[in-house]
mmCIF file of C-alpha atoms in Angstrom:
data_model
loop_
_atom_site.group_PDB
_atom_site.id
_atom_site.type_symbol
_atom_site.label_atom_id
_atom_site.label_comp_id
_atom_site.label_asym_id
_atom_site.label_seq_id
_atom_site.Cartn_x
_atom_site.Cartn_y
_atom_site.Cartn_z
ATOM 1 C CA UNK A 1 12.809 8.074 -17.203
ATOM 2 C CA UNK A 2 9.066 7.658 -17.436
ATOM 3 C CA UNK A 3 6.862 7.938 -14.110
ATOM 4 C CA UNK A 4 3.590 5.674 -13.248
ATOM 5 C CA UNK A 5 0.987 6.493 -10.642
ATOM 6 C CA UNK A 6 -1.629 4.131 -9.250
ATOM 7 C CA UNK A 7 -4.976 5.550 -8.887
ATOM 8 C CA UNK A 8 -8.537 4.900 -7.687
ATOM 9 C CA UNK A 9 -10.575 6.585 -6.250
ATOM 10 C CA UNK A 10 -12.188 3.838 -4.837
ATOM 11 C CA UNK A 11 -9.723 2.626 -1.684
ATOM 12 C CA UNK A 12 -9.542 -1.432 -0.985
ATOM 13 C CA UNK A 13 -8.793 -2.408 -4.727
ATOM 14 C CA UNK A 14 -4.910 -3.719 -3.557
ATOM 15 C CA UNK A 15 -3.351 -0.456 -5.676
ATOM 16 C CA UNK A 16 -0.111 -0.248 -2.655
ATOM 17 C CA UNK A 17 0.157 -3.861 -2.765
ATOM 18 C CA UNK A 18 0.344 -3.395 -6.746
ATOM 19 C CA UNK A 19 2.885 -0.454 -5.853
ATOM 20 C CA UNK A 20 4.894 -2.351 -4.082
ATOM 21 C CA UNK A 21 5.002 -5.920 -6.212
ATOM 22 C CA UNK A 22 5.411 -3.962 -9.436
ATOM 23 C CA UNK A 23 8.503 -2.077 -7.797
ATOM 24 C CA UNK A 24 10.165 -5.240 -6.641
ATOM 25 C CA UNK A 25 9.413 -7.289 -10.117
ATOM 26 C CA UNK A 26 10.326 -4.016 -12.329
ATOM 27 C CA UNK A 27 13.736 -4.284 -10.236
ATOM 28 C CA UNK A 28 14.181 -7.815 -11.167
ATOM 29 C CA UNK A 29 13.597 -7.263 -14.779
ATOM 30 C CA UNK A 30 17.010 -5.107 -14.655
ATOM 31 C CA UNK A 31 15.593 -1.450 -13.814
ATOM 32 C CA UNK A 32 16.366 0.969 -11.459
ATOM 33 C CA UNK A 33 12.793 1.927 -10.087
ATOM 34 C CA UNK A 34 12.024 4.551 -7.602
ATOM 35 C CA UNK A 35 9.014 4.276 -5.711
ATOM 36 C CA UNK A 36 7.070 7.126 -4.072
ATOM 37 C CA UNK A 37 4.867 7.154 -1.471
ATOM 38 C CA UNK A 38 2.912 10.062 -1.915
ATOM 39 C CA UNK A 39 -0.584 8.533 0.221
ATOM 40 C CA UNK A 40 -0.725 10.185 3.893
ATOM 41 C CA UNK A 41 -1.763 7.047 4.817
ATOM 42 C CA UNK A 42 2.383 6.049 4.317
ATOM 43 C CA UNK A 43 1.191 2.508 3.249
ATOM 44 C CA UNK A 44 3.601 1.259 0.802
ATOM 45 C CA UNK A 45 6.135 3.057 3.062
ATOM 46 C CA UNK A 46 5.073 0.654 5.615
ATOM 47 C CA UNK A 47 5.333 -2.199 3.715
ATOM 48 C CA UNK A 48 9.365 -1.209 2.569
ATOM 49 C CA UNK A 49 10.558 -0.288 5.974
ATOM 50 C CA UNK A 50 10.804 -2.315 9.257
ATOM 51 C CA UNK A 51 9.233 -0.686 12.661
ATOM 52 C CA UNK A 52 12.665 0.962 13.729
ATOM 53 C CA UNK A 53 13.533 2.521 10.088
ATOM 54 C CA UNK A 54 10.236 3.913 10.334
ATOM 55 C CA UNK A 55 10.575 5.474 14.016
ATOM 56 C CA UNK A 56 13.900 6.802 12.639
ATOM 57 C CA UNK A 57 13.080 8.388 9.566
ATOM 58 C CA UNK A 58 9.493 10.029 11.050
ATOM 59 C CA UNK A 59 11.627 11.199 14.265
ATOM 60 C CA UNK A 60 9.517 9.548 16.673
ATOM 61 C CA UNK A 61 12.688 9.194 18.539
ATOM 62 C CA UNK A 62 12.471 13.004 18.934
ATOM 63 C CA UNK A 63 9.462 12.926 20.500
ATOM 64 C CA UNK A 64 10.760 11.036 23.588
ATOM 65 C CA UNK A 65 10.994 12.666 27.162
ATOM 66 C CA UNK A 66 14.036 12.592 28.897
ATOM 67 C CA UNK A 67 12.720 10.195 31.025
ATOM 68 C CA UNK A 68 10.891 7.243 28.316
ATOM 69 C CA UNK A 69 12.528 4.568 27.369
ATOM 70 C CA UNK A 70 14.672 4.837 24.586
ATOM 71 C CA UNK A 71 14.415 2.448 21.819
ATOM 72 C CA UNK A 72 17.723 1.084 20.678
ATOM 73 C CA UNK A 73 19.627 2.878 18.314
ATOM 74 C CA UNK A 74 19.593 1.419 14.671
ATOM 75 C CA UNK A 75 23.116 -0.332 13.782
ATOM 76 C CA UNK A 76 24.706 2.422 10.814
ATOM 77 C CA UNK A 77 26.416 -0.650 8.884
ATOM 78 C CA UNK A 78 23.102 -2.442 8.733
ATOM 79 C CA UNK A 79 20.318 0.470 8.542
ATOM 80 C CA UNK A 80 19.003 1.895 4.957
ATOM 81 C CA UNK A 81 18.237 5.527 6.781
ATOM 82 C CA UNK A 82 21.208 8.013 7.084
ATOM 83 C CA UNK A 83 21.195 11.298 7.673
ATOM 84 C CA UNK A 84 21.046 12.077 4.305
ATOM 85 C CA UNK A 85 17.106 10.625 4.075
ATOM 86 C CA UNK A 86 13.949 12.335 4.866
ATOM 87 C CA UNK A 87 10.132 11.628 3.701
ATOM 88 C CA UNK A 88 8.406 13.908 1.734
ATOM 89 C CA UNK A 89 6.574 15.518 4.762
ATOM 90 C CA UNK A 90 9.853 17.053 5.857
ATOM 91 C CA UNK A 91 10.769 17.647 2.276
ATOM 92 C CA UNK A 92 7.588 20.637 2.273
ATOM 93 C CA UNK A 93 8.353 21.828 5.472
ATOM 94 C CA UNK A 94 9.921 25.102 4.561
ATOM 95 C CA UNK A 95 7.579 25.664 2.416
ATOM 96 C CA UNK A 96 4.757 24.817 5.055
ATOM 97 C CA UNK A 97 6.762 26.863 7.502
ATOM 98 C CA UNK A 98 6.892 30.190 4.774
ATOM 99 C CA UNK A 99 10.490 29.941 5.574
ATOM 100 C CA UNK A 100 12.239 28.316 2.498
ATOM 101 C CA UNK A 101 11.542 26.335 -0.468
ATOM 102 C CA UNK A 102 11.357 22.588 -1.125
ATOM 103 C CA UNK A 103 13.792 20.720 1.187
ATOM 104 C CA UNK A 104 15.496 18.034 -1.286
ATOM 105 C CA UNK A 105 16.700 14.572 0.773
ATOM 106 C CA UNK A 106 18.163 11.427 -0.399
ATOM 107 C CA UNK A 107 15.771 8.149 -1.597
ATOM 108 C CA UNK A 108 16.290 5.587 0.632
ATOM 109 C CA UNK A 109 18.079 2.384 -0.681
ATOM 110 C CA UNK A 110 15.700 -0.405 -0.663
ATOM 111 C CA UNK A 111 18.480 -2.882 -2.166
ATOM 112 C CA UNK A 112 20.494 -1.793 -5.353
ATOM 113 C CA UNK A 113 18.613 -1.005 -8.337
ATOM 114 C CA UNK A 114 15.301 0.166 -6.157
ATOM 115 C CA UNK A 115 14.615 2.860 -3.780
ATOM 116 C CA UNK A 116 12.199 4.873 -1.983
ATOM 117 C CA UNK A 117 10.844 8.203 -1.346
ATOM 118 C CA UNK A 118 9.066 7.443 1.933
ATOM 119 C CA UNK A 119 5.569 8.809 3.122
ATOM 120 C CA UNK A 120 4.389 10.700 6.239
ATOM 121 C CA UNK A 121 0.983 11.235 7.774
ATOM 122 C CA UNK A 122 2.449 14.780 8.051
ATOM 123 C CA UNK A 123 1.539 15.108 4.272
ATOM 124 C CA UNK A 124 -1.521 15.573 4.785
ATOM 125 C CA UNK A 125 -1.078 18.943 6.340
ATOM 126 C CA UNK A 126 -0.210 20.032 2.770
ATOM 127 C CA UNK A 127 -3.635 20.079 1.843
ATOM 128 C CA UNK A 128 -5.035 23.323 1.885
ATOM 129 C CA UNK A 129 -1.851 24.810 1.148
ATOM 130 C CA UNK A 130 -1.829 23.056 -2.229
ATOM 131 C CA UNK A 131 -5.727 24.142 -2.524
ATOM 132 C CA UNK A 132 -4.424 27.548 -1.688
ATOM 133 C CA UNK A 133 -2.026 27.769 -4.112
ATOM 134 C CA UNK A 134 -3.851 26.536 -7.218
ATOM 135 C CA UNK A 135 -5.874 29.503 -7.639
ATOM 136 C CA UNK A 136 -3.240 32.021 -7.452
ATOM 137 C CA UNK A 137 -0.914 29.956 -9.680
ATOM 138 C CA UNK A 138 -3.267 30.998 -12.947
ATOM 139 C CA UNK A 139 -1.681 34.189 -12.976
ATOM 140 C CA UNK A 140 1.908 32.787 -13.318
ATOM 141 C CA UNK A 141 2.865 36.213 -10.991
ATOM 142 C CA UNK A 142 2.765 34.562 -7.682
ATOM 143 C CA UNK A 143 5.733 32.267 -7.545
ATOM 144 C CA UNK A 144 5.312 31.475 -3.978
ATOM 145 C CA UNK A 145 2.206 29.864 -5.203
ATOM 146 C CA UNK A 146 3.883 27.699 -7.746
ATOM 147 C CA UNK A 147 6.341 26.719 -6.113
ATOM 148 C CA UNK A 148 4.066 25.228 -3.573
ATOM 149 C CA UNK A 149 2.141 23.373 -6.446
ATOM 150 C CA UNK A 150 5.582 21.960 -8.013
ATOM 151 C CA UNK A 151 7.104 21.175 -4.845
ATOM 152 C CA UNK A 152 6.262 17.179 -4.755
ATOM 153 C CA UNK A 153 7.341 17.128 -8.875
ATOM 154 C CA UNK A 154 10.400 18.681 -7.717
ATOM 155 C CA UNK A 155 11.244 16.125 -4.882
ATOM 156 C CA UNK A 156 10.007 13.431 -7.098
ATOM 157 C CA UNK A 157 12.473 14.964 -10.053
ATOM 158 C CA UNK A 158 15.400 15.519 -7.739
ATOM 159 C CA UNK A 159 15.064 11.796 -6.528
ATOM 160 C CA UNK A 160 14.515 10.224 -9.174
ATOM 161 C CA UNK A 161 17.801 11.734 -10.966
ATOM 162 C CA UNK A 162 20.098 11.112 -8.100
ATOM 163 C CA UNK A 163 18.607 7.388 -8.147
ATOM 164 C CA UNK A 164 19.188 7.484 -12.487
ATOM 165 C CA UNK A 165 15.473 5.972 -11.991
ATOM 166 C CA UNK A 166 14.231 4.322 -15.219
ATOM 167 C CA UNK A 167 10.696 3.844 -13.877
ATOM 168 C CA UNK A 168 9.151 6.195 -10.928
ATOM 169 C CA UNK A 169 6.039 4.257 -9.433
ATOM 170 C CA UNK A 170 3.718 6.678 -7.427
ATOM 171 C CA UNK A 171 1.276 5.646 -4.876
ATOM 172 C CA UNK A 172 -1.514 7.977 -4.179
ATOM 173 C CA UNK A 173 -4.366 7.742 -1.893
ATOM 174 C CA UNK A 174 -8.103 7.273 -3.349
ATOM 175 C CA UNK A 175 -9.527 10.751 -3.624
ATOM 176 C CA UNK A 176 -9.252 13.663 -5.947
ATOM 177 C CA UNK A 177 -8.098 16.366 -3.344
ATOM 178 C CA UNK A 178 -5.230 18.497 -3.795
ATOM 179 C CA UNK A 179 -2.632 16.287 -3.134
ATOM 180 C CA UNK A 180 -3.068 13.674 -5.363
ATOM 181 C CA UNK A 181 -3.626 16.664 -7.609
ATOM 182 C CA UNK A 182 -0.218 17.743 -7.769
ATOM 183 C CA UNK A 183 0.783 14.276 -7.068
ATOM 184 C CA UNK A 184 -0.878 12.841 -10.940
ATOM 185 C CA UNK A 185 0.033 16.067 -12.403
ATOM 186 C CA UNK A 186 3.827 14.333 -11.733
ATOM 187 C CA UNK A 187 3.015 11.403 -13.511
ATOM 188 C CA UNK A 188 3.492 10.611 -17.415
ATOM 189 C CA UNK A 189 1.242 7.936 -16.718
ATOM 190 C CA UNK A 190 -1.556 6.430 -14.688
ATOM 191 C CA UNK A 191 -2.623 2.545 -14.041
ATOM 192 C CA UNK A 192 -5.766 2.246 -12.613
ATOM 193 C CA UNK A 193 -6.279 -0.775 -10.492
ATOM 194 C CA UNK A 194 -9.862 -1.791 -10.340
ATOM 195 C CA UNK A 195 -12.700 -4.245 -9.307
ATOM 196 C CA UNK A 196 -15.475 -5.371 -11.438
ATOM 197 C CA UNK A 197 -18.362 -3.525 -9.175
ATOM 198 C CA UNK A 198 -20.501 -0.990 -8.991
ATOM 199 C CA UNK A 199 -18.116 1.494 -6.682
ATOM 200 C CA UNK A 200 -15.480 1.093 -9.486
ATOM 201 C CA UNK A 201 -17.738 2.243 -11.589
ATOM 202 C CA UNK A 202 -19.158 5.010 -10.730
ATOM 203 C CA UNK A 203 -15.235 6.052 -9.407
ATOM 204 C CA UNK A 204 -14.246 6.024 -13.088
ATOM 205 C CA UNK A 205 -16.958 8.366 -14.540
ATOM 206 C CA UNK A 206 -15.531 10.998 -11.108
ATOM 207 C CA UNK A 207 -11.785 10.407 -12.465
ATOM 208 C CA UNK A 208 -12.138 10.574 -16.553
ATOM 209 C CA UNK A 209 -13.596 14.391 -15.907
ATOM 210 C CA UNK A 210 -11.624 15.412 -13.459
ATOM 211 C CA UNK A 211 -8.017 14.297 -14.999
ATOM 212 C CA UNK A 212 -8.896 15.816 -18.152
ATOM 213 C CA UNK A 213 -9.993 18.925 -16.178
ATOM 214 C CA UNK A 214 -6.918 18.988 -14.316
ATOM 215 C CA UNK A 215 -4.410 18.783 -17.295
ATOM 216 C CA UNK A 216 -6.392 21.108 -19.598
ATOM 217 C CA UNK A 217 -6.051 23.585 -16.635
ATOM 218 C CA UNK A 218 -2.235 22.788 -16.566
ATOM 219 C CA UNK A 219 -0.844 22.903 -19.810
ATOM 220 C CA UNK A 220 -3.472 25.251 -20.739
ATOM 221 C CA UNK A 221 -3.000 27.946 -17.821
ATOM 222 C CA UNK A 222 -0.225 27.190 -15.419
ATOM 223 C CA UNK A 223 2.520 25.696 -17.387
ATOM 224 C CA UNK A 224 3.292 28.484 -19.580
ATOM 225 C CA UNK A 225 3.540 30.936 -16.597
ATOM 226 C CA UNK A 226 5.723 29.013 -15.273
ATOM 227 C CA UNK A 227 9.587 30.437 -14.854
ATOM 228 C CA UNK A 228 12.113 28.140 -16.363
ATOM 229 C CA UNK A 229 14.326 28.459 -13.462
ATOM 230 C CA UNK A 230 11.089 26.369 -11.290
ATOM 231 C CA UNK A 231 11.334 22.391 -12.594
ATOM 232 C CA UNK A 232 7.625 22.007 -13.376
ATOM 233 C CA UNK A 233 5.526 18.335 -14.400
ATOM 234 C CA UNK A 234 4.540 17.894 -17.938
ATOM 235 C CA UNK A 235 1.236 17.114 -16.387
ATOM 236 C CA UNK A 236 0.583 14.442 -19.358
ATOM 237 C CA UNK A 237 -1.237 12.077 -17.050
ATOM 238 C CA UNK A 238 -1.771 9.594 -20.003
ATOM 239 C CA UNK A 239 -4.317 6.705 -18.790
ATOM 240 C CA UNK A 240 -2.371 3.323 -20.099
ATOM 241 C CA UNK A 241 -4.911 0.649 -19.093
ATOM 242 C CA UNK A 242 -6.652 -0.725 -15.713
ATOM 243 C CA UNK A 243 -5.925 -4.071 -13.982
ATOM 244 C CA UNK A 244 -9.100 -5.873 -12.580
ATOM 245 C CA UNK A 245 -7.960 -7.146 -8.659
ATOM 246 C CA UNK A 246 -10.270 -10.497 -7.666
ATOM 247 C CA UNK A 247 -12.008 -10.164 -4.618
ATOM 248 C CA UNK A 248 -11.163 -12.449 -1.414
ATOM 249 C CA UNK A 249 -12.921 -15.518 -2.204
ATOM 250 C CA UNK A 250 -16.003 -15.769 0.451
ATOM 251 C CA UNK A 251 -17.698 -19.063 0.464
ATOM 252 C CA UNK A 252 -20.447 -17.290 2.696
ATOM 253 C CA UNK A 253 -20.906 -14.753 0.488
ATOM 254 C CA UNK A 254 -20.590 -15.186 -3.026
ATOM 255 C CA UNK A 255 -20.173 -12.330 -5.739
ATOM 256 C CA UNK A 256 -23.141 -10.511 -7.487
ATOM 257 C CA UNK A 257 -23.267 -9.323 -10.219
ATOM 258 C CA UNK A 258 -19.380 -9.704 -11.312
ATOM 259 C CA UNK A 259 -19.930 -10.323 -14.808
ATOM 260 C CA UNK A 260 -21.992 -7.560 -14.929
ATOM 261 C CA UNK A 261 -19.908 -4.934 -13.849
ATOM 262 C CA UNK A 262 -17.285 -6.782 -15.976
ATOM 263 C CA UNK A 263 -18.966 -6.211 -19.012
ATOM 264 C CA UNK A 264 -19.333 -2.635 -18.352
ATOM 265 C CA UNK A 265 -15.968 -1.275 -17.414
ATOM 266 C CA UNK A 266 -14.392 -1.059 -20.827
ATOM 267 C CA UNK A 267 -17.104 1.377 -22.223
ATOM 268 C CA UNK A 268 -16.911 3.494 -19.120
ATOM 269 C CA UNK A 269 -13.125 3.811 -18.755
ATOM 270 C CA UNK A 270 -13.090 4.488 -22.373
ATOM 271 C CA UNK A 271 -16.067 6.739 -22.370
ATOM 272 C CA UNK A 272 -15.256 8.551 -19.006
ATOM 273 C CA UNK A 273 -11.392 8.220 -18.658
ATOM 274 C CA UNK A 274 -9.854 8.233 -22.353
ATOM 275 C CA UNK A 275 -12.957 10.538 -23.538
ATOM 276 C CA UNK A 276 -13.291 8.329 -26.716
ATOM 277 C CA UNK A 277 -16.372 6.258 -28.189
ATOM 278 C CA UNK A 278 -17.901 3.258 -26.624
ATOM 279 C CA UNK A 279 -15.323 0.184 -27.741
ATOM 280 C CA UNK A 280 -16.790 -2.580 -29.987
ATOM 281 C CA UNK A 281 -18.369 -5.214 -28.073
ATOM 282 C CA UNK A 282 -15.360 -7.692 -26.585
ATOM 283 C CA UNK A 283 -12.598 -4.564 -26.769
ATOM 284 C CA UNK A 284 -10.719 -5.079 -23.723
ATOM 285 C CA UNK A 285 -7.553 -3.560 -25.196
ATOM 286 C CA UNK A 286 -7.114 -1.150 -22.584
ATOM 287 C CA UNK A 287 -7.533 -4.008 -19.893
ATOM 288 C CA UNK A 288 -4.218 -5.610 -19.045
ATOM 289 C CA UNK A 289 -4.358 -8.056 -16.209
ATOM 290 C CA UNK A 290 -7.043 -10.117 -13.895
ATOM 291 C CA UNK A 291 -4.629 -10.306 -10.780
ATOM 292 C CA UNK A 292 -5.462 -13.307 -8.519
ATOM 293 C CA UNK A 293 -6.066 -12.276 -4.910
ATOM 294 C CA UNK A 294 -3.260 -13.473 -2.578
ATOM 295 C CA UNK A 295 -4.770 -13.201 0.547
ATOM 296 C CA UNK A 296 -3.106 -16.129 2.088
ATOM 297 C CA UNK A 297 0.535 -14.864 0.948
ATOM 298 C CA UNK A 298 0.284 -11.449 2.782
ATOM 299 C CA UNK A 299 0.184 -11.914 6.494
ATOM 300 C CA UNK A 300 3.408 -14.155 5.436
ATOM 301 C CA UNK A 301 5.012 -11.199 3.391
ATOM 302 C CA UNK A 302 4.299 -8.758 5.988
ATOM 303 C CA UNK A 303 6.054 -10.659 8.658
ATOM 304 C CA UNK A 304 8.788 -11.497 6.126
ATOM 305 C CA UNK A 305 9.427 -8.059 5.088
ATOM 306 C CA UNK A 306 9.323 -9.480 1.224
ATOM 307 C CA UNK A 307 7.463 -9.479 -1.891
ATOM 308 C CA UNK A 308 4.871 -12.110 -1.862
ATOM 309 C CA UNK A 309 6.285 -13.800 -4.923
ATOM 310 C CA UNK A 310 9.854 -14.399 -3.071
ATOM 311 C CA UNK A 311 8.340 -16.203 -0.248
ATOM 312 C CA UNK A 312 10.326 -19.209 1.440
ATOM 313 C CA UNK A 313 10.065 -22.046 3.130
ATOM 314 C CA UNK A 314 11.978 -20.674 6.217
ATOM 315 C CA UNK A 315 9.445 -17.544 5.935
ATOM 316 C CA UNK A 316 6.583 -20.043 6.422
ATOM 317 C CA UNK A 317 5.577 -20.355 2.765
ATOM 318 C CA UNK A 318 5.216 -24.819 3.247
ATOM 319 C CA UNK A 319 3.903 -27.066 1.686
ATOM 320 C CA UNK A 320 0.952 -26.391 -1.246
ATOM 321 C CA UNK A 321 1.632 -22.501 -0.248
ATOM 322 C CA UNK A 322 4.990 -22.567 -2.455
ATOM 323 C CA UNK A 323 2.437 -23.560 -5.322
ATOM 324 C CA UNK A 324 0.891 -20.448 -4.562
ATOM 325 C CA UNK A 325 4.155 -18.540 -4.698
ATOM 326 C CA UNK A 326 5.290 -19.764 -7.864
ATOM 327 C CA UNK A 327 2.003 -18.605 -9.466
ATOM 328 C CA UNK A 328 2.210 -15.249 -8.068
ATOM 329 C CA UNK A 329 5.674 -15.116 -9.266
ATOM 330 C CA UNK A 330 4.439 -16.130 -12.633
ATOM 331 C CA UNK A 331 1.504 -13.280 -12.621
ATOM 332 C CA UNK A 332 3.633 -10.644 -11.869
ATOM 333 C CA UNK A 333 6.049 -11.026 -14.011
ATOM 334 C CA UNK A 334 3.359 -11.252 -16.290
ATOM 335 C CA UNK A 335 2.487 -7.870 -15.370
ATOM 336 C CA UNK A 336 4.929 -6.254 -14.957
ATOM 337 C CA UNK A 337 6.001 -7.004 -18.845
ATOM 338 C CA UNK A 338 2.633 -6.185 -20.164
ATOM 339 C CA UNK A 339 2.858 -2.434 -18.351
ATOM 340 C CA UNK A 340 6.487 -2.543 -19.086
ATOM 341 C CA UNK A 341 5.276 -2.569 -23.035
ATOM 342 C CA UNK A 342 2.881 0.044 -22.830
ATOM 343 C CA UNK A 343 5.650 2.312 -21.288
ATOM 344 C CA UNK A 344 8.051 1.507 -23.744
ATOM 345 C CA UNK A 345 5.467 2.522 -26.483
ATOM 346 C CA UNK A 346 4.943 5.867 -24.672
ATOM 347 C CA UNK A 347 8.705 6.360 -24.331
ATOM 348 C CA UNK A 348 10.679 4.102 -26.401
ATOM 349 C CA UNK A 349 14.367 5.126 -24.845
ATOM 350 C CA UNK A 350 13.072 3.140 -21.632
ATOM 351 C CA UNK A 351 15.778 0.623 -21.277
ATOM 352 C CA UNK A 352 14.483 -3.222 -21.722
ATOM 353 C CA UNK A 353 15.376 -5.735 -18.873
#
C-alpha cells in the first residue's frame, strides 16, 4: 500500500476535483483505492455522497426536535452508510473528549474496489489539540500527546487495511496548520496540483521549507520516541511531481503573464520543494500533466453524482459535450498512469492494473 496526498497551499487550483477523478480512474485501472477526506471543508466527501448519506453519517438527524420534520429514513438494501461507518470527526472524539483513544469505524463503500473515509466540519475542532500536542510529543514521555498526533495515521492505517487499499488518496485543505500537519506526515507521497501564477508561486517557496521542516522534526525527534505498541506514519512525505490545472477560459479577461509563471515553476518547486539545484533550462521532469479545465462537465457531474469522464447522454452530457467527455476520459487516464508510474518506482510491490 502506498498513500498520496494532494496539497496546495493555494485553495481554487481543482486539487478535490483531482481527488476525486484520480480515485474513480485509479479504481478503473484494477485497484482498490481508499480515499480520505481529511479537509474540514468535507469537499470531496461531498462530491462521493448524496444529501441523505451525508445527513446520516454527520447525525444531522440527531439534531432534530421532537417536533421537526423528519427526513425519510435511508432504504438499508440501497444505502452505503451502516452502522458500522463514521467520519473522521467522530473517529477523534474520545480523544477530543480526554475520554478514550482513537475511535476506529468502517470506510464507506463507494462501489467495489473504492471507498471512503468521509470528512466533517467537526475536524476542525482538532486544531489546537494537534498544536497542543506537538510540543509535548518531543519528549516521547507524554503518550497522551502522541497519540493525539498519530490519531488520523491510525484511522487512515486501520482503514486502509480493512479496505486491502493499494493506493490511499488524501485530500487536505490549503494551509500548513496542524491538521494537514499530521495529515502529510501520513502520506508516502505528495502531488501538488498547481497553476502557472504568481500565488502558486510564492505557495511553493511556504511548502518546500516547511515539509522538510516538518519531517526532519519527525524522523529526527518524534519517531524514535515513539512506543511500538502506537502505529505511527513514516512521515516520508516524498514530493513526486506537480500537475499544472488551466484556468476557466475568460474571453473578458484573458491570462497575464501565463508563460511567465510557467517558465518559473520548475526552478522553484525544485529549488524550494525538492531542496535541489535550479533544473537545466526546459527540465520539466518533475511536471506531469497540463489538465484541461472542465468547467462545463461539472455542474453535470454534480447533479449526476459521477465522475466527469463517465458522463451520459441520459445525465445531460448531448451532443458536442460527449466530445468533451471522451477527452476527459482520455486525460485522466492519462494521469492517472503517469502518477501510477511514479508510485510504482517509489514502491515497486504496487500491483499494476
Amino acid at each position: 500500500m502506498i498513500s498520496m496526498a494532494l496539497f496546495n497551499n493555494k485553495g481554487g487550483v481543482g486539487k478535490t476535483t483531482l481527488a476525486y477523478h484520480l480515485a474513480h480512474m485509479f479504481q478503473r485501472m484494477g485497484h482498490r483505492v481508499l480515499a480520505v477526506d481529511l479537509d474540514p471543508q468535507a469537499n470531496l466527501t461531498a462530491q462521493f455522497l448524496d444529501e441523505d448519506e451525508l445527513a446520516s453519517i454527520w447525525k444531522e438527524d440527531d439534531d432534530l426536535g421532537s417536533s421537526a420534520p423528519r427526513p425519510a429514513v435511508l432504504d438499508p438494501r440501497r444505502s452505503r452508510i451502516g452502522a458500522g461507518n463514521g467520519t473522521l470527526a467522530t473517529a477523534i472524539e474520545p480523544i477530543m473528549e480526554g475520554v478514550g483513544d482513537v475511535r476506529l469505524s468502517e470506510p464507506v463503500t463507494v462501489e467495489d474496489g473504492l471507498w471512503l473515509l468521509p470528512g466533517d466540519v467537526n475536524l476542525a475542532s482538532f486544531e489546537d489539540r494537534l498544536s497542543a500536542a506537538w510540543p509535548n510529543s518531543f519528549l516521547g514521555r507524554d503518550v497522551a500527546a502522541l497519540r493525539t498526533t498519530t490519531a488520523l495515521h491510525r484511522a487512515i492505517d486501520h482503514g486502509a487495511r480493512e479496505t486491502g487499499a493499494d493506493i490511499v488518496i488524501i485530500d487536505v485543505g490549503p494551509n500548513l496548520g496542524a491538521i494537514n500537519r499530521a495529515a502529510l506526515l501520513s502520506a508516502d507521497t505528495i502531488l501538488m496540483p498547481l497553476a502557472a501564477d504568481l500565488f502558486s508561486l510564492r505557495g511553493l517557496r511556504n511548502i518546500g521549507p516547511t515539509l522538510r521542516d516538518w519531517r526532519m522534526t519527525w524522523q529526527g525527534t518524534i519517531l524514535p520516541r515513539i512506543p511500538e505498541r502506537i502505529p505511527a506514519p513514516r512521515g516520508l512525505m516524498m514530493p513526486i511531481g506537480y500537475i499544472l490545472v488551466e484556468p476557466p477560459a475568460r474571453a473578458d479577461r484573458p491570462s497575464k503573464g501565463h508563460g511567465r509563471w510557467l517558465d518559473r515553476i520548475p526552478g522553484v518547486f525544485a529549488t524550494s520543494v525538492l531542496g535541489s539545484a535550479v533544473p537545466a533550462a526546459g527540465d520539466r521532469s518533475f511536471e506531469i500533466a497540463t489538465m484541461k479545465n472542465y468547467a462545463a462537465l461539472m455542474p453535470l457531474a454534480q447533479d449526476a453524482r459521477k465522475p466527469m469522464f463517465e458522463l451520459r447522454s441520459g445525465d445531460g452530457a448531448v451532443g458536442g459535450t460527449q466530445s468533451a467527455v471522451r477527452r476527459c476520459f482520455s486525460d485522466f487516464r492519462e494521469l492517472a498512469t503517469k502518477v501510477r508510474d511514479r508510485l510504482v518506482f517509489i514502491d515497486p510491490t504496487l500491483r499494476r492494473g
